[in-house]
Coordinates of C-alpha atoms and ligand atoms in Angstrom, one line a residue:
X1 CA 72.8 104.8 48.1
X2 CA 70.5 107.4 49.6
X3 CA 66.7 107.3 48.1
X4 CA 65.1 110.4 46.5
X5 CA 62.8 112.4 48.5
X6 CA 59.6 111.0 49.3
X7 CA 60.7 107.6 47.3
X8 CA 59.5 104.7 49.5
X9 CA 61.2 101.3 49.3
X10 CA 59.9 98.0 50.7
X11 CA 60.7 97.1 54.4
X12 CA 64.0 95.6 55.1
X13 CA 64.8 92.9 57.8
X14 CA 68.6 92.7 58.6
X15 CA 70.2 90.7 60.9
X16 CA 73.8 91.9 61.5
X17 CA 76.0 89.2 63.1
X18 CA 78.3 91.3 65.6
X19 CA 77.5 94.2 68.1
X20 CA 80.9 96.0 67.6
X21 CA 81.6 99.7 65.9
X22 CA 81.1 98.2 62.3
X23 CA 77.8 96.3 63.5
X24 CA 76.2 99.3 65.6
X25 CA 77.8 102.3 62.7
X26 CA 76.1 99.7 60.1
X27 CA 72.5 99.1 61.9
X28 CA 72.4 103.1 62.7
X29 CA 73.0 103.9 59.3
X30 CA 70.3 101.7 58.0
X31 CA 67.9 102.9 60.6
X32 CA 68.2 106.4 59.4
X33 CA 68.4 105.9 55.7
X34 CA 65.5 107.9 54.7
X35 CA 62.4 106.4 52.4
X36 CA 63.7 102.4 54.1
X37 CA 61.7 101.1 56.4
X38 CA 64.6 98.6 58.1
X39 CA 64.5 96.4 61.1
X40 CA 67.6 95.2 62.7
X41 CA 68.2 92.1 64.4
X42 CA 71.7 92.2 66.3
X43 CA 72.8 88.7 67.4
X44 CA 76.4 88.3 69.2
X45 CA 78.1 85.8 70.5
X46 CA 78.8 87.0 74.2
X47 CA 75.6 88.2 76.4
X48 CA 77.1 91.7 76.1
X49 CA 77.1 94.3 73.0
X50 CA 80.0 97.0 71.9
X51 CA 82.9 94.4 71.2
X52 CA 86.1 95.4 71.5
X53 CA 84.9 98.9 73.1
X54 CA 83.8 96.7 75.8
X55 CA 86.7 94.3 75.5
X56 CA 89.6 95.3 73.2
X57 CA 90.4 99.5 74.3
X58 CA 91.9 99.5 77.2
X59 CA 90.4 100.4 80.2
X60 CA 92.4 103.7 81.0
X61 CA 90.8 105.0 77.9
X62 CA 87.3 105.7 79.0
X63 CA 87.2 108.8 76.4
X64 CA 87.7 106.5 73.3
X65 CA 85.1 103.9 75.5
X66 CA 82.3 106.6 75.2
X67 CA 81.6 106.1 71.7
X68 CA 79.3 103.3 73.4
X69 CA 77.0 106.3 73.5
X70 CA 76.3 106.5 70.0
X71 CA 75.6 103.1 70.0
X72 CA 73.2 103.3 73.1
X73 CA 71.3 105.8 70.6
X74 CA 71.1 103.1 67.8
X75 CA 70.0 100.5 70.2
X76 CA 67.0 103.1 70.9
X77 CA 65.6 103.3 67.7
X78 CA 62.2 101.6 66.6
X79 CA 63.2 98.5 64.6
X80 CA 66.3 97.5 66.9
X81 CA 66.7 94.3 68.8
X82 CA 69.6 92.9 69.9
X83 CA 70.1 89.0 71.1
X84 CA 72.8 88.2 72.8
X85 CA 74.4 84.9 73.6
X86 CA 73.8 83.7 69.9
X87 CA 76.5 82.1 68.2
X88 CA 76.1 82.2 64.5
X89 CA 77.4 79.5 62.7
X90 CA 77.0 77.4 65.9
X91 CA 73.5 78.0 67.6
X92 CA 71.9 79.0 64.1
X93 CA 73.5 78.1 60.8
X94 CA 74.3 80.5 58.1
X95 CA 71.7 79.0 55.6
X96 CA 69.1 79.8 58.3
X97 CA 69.9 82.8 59.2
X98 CA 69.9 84.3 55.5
X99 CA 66.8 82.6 54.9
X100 CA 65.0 84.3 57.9
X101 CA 66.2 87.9 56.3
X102 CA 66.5 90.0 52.9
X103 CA 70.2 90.5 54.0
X104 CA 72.9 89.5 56.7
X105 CA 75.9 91.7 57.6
X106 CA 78.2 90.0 58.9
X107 CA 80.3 92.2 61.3
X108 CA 82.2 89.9 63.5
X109 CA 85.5 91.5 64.0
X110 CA 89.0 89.4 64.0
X111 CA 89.9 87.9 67.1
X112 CA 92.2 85.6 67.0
X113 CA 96.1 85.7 67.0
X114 CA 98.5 85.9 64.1
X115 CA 101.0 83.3 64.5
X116 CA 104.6 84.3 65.1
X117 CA 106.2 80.9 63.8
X118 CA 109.0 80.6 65.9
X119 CA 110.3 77.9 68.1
X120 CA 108.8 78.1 71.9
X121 CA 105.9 80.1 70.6
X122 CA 103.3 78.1 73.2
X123 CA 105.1 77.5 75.6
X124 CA 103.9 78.2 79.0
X125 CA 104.6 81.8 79.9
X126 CA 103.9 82.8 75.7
X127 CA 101.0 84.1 75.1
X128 CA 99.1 86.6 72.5
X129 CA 98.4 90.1 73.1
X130 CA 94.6 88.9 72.5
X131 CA 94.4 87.0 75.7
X132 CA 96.2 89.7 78.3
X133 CA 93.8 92.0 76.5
X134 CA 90.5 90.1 77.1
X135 CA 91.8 89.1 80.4
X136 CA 92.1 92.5 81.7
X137 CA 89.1 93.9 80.1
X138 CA 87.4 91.1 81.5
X139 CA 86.0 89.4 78.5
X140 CA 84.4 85.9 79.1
X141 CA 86.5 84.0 77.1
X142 CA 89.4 85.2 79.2
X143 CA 88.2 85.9 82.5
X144 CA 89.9 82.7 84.0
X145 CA 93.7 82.8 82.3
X146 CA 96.4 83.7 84.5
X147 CA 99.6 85.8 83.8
X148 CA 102.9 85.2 85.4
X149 CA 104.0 88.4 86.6
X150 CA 106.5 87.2 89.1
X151 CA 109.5 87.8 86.5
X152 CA 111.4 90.9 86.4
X153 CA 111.3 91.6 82.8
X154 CA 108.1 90.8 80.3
X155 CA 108.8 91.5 76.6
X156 CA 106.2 92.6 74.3
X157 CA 106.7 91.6 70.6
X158 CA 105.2 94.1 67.9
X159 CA 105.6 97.8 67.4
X160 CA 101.4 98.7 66.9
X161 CA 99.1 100.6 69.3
X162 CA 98.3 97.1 71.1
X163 CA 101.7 96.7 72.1
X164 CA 101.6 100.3 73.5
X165 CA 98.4 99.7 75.3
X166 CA 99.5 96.1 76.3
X167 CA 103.0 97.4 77.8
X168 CA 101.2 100.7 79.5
X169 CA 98.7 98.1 81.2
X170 CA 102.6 96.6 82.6
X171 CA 104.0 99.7 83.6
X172 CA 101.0 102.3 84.9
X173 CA 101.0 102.3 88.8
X174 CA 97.8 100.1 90.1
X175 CA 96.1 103.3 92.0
X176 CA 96.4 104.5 88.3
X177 CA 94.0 101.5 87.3
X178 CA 91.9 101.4 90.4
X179 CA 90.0 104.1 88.6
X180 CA 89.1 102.1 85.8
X181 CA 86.8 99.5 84.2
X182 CA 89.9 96.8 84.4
X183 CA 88.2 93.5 85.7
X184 CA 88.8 92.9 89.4
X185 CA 90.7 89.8 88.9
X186 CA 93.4 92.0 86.4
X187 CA 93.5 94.8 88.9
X188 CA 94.5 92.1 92.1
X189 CA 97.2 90.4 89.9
X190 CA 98.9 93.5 88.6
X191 CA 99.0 95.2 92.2
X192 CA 101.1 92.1 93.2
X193 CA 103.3 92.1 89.8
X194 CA 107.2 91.7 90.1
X195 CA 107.2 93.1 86.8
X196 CA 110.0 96.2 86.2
X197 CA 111.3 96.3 82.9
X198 CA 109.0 95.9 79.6
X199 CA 110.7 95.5 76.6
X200 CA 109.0 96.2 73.1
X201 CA 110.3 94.9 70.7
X202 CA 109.8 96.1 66.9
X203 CA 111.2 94.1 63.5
X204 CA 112.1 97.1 61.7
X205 CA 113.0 100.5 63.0
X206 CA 111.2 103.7 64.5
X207 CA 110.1 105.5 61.1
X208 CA 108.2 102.2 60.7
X209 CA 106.5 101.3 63.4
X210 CA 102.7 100.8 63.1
X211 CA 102.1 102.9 66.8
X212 CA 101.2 106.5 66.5
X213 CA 102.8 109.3 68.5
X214 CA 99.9 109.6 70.3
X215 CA 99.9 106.3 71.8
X216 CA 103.7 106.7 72.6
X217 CA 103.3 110.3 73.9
X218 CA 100.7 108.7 76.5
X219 CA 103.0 105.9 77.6
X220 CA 105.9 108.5 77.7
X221 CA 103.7 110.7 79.6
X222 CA 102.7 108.0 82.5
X223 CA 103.7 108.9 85.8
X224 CA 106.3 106.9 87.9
X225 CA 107.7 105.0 84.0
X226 CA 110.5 105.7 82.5
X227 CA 110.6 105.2 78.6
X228 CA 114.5 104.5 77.7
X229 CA 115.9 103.7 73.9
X230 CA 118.9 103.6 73.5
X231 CA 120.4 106.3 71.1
X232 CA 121.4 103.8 68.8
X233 CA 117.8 102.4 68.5
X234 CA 116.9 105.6 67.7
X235 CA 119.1 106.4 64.8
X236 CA 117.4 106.3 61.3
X237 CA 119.6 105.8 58.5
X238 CA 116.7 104.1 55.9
X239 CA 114.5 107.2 54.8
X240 CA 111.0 105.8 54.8
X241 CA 107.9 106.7 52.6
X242 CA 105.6 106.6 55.5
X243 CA 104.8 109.9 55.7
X244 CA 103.9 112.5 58.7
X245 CA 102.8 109.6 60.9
X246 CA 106.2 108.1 60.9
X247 CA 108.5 111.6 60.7
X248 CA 106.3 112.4 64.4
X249 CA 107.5 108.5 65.6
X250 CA 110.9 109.5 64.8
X251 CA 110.8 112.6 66.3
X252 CA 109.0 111.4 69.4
X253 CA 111.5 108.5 69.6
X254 CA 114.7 110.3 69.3
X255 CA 113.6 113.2 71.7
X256 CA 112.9 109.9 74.2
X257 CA 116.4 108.3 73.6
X258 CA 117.7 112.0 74.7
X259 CA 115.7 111.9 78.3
X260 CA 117.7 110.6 81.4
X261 CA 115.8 108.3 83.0
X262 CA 114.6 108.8 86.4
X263 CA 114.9 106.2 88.1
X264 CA 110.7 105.2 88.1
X265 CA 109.1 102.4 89.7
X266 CA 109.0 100.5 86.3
X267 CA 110.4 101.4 82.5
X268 CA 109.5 100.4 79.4
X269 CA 112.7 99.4 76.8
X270 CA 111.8 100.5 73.1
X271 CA 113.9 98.1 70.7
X272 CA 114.3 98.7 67.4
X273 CA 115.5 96.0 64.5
X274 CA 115.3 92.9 66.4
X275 CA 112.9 90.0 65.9
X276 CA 111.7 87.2 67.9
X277 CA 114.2 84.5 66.5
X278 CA 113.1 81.5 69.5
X279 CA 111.2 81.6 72.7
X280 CA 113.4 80.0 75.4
X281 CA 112.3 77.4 78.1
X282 CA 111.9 73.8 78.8
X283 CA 108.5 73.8 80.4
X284 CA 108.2 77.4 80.1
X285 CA 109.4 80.4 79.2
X286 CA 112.8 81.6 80.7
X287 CA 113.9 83.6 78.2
X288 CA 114.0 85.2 74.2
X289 CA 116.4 85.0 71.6
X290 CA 116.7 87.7 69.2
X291 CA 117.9 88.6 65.8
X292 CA 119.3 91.8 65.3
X293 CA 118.3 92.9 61.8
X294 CA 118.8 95.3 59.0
X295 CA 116.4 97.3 56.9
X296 CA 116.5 95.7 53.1
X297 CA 114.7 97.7 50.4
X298 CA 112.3 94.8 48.5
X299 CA 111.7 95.2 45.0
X300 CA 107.8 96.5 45.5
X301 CA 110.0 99.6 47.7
X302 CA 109.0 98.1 51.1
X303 CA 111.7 98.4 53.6
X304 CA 111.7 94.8 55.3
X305 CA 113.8 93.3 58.0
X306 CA 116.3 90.9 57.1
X307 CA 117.9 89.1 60.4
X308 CA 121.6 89.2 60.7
X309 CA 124.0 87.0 62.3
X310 CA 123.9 89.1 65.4
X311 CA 121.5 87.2 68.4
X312 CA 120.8 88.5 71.6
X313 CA 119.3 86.2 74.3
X314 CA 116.9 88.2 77.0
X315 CA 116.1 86.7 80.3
X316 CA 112.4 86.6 80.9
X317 CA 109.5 84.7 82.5
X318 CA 106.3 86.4 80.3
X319 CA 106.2 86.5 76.2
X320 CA 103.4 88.9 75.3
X321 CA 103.0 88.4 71.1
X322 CA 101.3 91.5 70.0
X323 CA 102.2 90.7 66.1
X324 CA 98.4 91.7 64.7
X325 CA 94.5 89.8 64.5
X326 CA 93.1 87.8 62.1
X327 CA 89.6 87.2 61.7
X328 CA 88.2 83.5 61.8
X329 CA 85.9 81.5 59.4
X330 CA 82.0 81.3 60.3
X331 CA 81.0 78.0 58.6
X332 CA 79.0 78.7 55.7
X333 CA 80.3 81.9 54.9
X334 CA 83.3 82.2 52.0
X335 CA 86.3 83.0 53.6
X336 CA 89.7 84.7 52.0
X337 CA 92.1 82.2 54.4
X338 CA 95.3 84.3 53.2
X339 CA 93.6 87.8 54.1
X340 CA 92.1 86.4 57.2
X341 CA 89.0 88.2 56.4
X342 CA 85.5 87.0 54.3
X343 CA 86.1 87.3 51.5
X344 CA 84.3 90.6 50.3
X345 CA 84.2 93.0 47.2
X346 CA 83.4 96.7 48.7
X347 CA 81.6 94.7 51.2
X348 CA 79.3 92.5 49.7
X349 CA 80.3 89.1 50.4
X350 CA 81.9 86.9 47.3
X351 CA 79.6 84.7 45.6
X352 CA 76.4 84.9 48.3
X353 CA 73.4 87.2 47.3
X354 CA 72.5 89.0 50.2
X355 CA 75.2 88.4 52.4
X356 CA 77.4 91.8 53.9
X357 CA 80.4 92.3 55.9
X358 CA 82.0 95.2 57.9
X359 CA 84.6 96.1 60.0
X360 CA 88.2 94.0 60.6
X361 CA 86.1 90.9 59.4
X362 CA 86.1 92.9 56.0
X363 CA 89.1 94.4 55.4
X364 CA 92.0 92.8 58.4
X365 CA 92.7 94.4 61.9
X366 CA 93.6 97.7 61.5
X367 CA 92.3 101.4 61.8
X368 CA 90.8 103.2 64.8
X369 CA 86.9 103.1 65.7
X370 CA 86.0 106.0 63.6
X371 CA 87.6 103.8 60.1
X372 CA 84.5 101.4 60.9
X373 CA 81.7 104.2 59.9
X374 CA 83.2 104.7 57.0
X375 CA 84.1 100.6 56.5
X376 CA 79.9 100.4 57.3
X377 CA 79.0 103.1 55.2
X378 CA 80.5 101.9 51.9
X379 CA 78.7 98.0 53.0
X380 CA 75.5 99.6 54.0
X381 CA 75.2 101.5 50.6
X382 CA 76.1 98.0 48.8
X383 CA 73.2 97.0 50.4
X384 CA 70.7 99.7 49.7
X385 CA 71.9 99.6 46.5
X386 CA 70.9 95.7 45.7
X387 CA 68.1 96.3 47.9
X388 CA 66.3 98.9 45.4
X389 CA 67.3 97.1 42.0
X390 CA 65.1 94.3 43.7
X391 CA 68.5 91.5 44.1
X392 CA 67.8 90.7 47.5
X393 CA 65.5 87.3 47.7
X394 CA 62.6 87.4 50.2
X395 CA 62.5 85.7 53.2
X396 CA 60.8 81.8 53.2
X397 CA 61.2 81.8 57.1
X398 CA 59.4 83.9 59.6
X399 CA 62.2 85.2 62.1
X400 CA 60.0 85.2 64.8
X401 CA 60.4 80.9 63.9
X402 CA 64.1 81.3 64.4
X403 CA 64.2 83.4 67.4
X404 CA 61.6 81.2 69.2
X405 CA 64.0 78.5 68.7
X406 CA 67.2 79.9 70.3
X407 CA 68.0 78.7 73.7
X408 CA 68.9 81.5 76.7
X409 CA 69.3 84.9 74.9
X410 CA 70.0 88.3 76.3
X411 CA 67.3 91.0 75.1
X412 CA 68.5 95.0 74.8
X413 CA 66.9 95.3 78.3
X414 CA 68.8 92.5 79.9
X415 CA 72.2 94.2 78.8
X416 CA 70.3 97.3 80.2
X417 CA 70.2 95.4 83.5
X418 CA 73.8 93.5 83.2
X419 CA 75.1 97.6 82.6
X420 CA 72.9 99.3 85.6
X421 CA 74.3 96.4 87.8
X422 CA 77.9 97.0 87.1
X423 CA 77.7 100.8 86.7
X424 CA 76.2 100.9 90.5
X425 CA 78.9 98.8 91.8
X426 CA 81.4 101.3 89.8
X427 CA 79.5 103.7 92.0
X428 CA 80.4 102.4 95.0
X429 CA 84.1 102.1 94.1
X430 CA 84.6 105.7 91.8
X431 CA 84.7 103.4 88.7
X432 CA 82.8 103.5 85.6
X433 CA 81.6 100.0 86.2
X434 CA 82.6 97.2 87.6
X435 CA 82.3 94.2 85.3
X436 CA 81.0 90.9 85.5
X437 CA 83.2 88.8 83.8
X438 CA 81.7 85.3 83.6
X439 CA 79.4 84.7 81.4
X440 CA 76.4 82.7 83.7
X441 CA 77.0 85.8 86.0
X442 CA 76.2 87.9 82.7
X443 CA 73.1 85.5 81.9
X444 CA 71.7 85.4 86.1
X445 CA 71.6 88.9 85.7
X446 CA 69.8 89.4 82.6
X447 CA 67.3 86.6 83.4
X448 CA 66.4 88.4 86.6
X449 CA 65.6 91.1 84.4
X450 CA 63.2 89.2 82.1
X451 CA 61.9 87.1 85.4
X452 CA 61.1 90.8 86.9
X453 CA 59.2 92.0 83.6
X454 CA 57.6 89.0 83.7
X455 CA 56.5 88.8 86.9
X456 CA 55.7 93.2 86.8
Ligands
NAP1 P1 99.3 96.4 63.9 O1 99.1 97.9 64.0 O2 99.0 95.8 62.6 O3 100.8 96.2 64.4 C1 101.3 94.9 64.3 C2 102.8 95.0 64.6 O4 103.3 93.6 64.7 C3 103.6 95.7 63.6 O5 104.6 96.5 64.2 C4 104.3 94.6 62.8 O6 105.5 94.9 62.2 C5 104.5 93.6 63.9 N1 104.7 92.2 63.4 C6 104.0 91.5 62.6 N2 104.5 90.3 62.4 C7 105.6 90.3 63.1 C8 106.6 89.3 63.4 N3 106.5 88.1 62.8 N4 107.6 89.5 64.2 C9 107.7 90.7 64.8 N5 106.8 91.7 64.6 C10 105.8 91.5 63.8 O7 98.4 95.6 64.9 P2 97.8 96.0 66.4 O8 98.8 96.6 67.2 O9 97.3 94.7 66.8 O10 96.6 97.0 66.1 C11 95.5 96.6 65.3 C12 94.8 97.9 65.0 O11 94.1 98.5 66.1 C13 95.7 99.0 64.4 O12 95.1 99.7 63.4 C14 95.8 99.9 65.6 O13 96.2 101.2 65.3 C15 94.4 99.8 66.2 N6 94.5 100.2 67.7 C16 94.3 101.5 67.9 C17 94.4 101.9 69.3 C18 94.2 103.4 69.6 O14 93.9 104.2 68.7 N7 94.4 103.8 70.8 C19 94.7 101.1 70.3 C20 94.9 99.7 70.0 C21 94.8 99.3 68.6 P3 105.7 95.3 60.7 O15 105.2 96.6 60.5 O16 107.1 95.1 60.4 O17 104.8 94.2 59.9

């Protein structure tokens, strides 16, 4: 809810837990809202801001990356502080944390794995999407995972953009990377990959895959990678209500199963209607078993896969599960388990007065960055809206008390310094930045920042 001209409200104190799109769209919007005075406190859990723009887009999509820009304008506003290295639910409780604020948003994204419930699923050589995506972004939590990329063939499960990106990251030649923000230790270990052949593998057929054409143009469009489908992958004999997104798959696919291949360093196999039925292996993965399946019209219209007799077993050494994200519980806050998302009407959290969420926390893992300001939008004007019909309870502890009792933090400016340092050693190397990926590095880096100012 936007105030009337001129009409003043009291201040606001909000901490947002998150530093993501939702968080950043969500503390910019309350920053501008005219006739509030608001103050943001940002806590997140790594030493570094921007979530999965830092961590989740991959890195040969700086474009999409420079949305960090808006953010950076946020961050510059009177009444913005962020603290990083603060883990909420762990380093401060929930109960504290709203008590220190007229209102918490929580905007923590959804990082972990959906499970794919098949036999061999952790095996050695298995391994979710989530973790090859962190690892070559160079998150913290992923920095020190290894990937076996001496196989000849990896297979990708999942038919969304992050099996795209995932299987692009596979295929694209390493000069291609050098360019980028792909941590150091991603861009050694793909240079040496074996890896030739990616398979993706999608449960139901081309007019319903989750990826847009965009995504597959891209990949189609890589140098030195072939895509190949084989004609009969491409064939569509459901009809699907998906709409224009899924009659530009089809097309896209079925103009792809028509191109020769050329022979490229490495391709990239689209398979249609076949699941994941076991992953093979004694000690680790050697191999995949798959269903072929058929498209069964449910009774709510959905077209679902139902497996058939038909199996297929597929020799490889590297099981990438790229299925979808849940979020996970913070303790303290009410949680929808089957959703994977707190549990939230419009936003406001169920059953706690002055408690918000945004983003994938809110409503599951999908949509692009741009979904989030409107996600934050509809949150932030739940808030406002309590906010001026007086519903939000006043603090009873000063937050200057609970920020004095944090342990090591990372201020705006020591992200400030953590960014200069990498974007000069980019510099050197024509890359946007080059990361530090563990997370003391991260903290040495911001402390000498705050031992400097101290010191100046
Ligand atoms: P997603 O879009 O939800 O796709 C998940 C895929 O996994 C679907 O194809 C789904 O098939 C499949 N799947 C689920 N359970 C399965 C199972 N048991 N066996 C086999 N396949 C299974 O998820 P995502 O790719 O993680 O992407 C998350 C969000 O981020 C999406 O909104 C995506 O568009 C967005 N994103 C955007 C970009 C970009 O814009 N460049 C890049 C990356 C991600 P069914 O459809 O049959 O369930």
């Amino acid at each position: 809810m936007t105030s009337g001209p001129g009409r003043q409200t009291s201040p606001l104190h909000v901490a947002i837990v998150g530093s993501g799109p939702a968080a950043f769209y969500a503390a910019g919007q309350l920053l501008a809202e005219p006739g509030v005075s608001a103050t943001i406190d940002m806590f997140e859990r790594l030493p570094t801001p921007w979530g999965l723009v830092r961590s989740g887009v991959a890195p040969d999509h700086p474009r999409i990356k420079s949305v960090s820009r808006v953010f950076e304008q946020t961050a510059a506003r009177p009444g913005f502080r962020f603290h990083g290295n603060v883990e909420i639910g762990i380093d401060v409780s929930a109960e504290r944390l709203a008590a220190a604020y007229h209102a918490v948003i929580y905007a923590v994204g959804a990082a972990a794995d959906r499970p794919l419930e098949v036999p061999g699923e952790h095996l050695p050589g298995s391994h979710p999407a989530a973790e090859f995506v962190g690892w070559y972004n160079g998150h913290p939590d992923h920095a020190e995972r290894s990937f076996d990329l001496s196989h000849r063939r990896a297979v990708v499960i999942g038919n969304g953009n992050v099996a795209l990106d995932v299987a692009r990251m596979l295929a694209v030649a390493p000069k291609q990377l050098a360019v980028t923000d792909t941590a150091d230790h991603a861009l050694v270990a793909l240079h040496e990959s074996a890896i030739e052949e990616i398979v993706v593998l999608g449960r139901r057929g081309p007019a319903q895959a989750a990826f847009t054409a965009a995504e597959l143009s891209e990949l189609a469009a890589c140098p030195d990678v072939d895509v190949v489908i084989h004609p009969a992958d491409a064939a569509v004999d459901q009809p699907s209500g998906d709409g224009a997104g899924a009659r530009a798959n089809v097309e896209l696919v079925q103009e792809l199963a028509l191109r020769p291949p050329t022979g490229a360093r490495r391709r990239v196999v689209l398979r249609f209607l076949a699941s994941p039925q076991a992953i093979l292996g004694e000690n680790r993965v050697d191999g995949l078993r798959i269903a072929h399946n058929r498209l069964v019209r449910s009774r709510s219209g959905a077209l679902t896969a139902h497996e058939t007799a038909r199996t297929e077993d597929l020799e490889t050494g590297l099981v990438l599960r790229s299925i979808g994200y849940r979020g996970t519980p913070i303790p303290g806050v009410p949680f929808d388990v089957a959703r994977g998302t707190i549990a939230n009407d419009g936003g406001r959290v169920r059953g706690v007065v002055g408690a918000y969420t945004a983003g994938w926390i809110k409503r599951g893992a999908s949509g692009i960055i741009g979904t989030n300001k409107r996600c934050a939008r509809e949150t932030v004007a739940a808030l406002l809206e309590d906010h001026a019909a007086g519903c939000l309870a006043q603090p009873s502890v000063d937050p200057a008390e609970l920020l004095a009792a944090l342990g090591e933090t990372v201020d705006y400016d020591g992200w400030l310094a953590i960014d200069e340092h990498e974007r000069a050693r980019g510099r050197q190397q024509g890359r946007p930045r080059v990361k530090l990926v563990r997370r003391r590095d991260l903290l040495d880096r911001a402390r000498r920042c705050n031992e400097g100012r101290s010191a100046a």
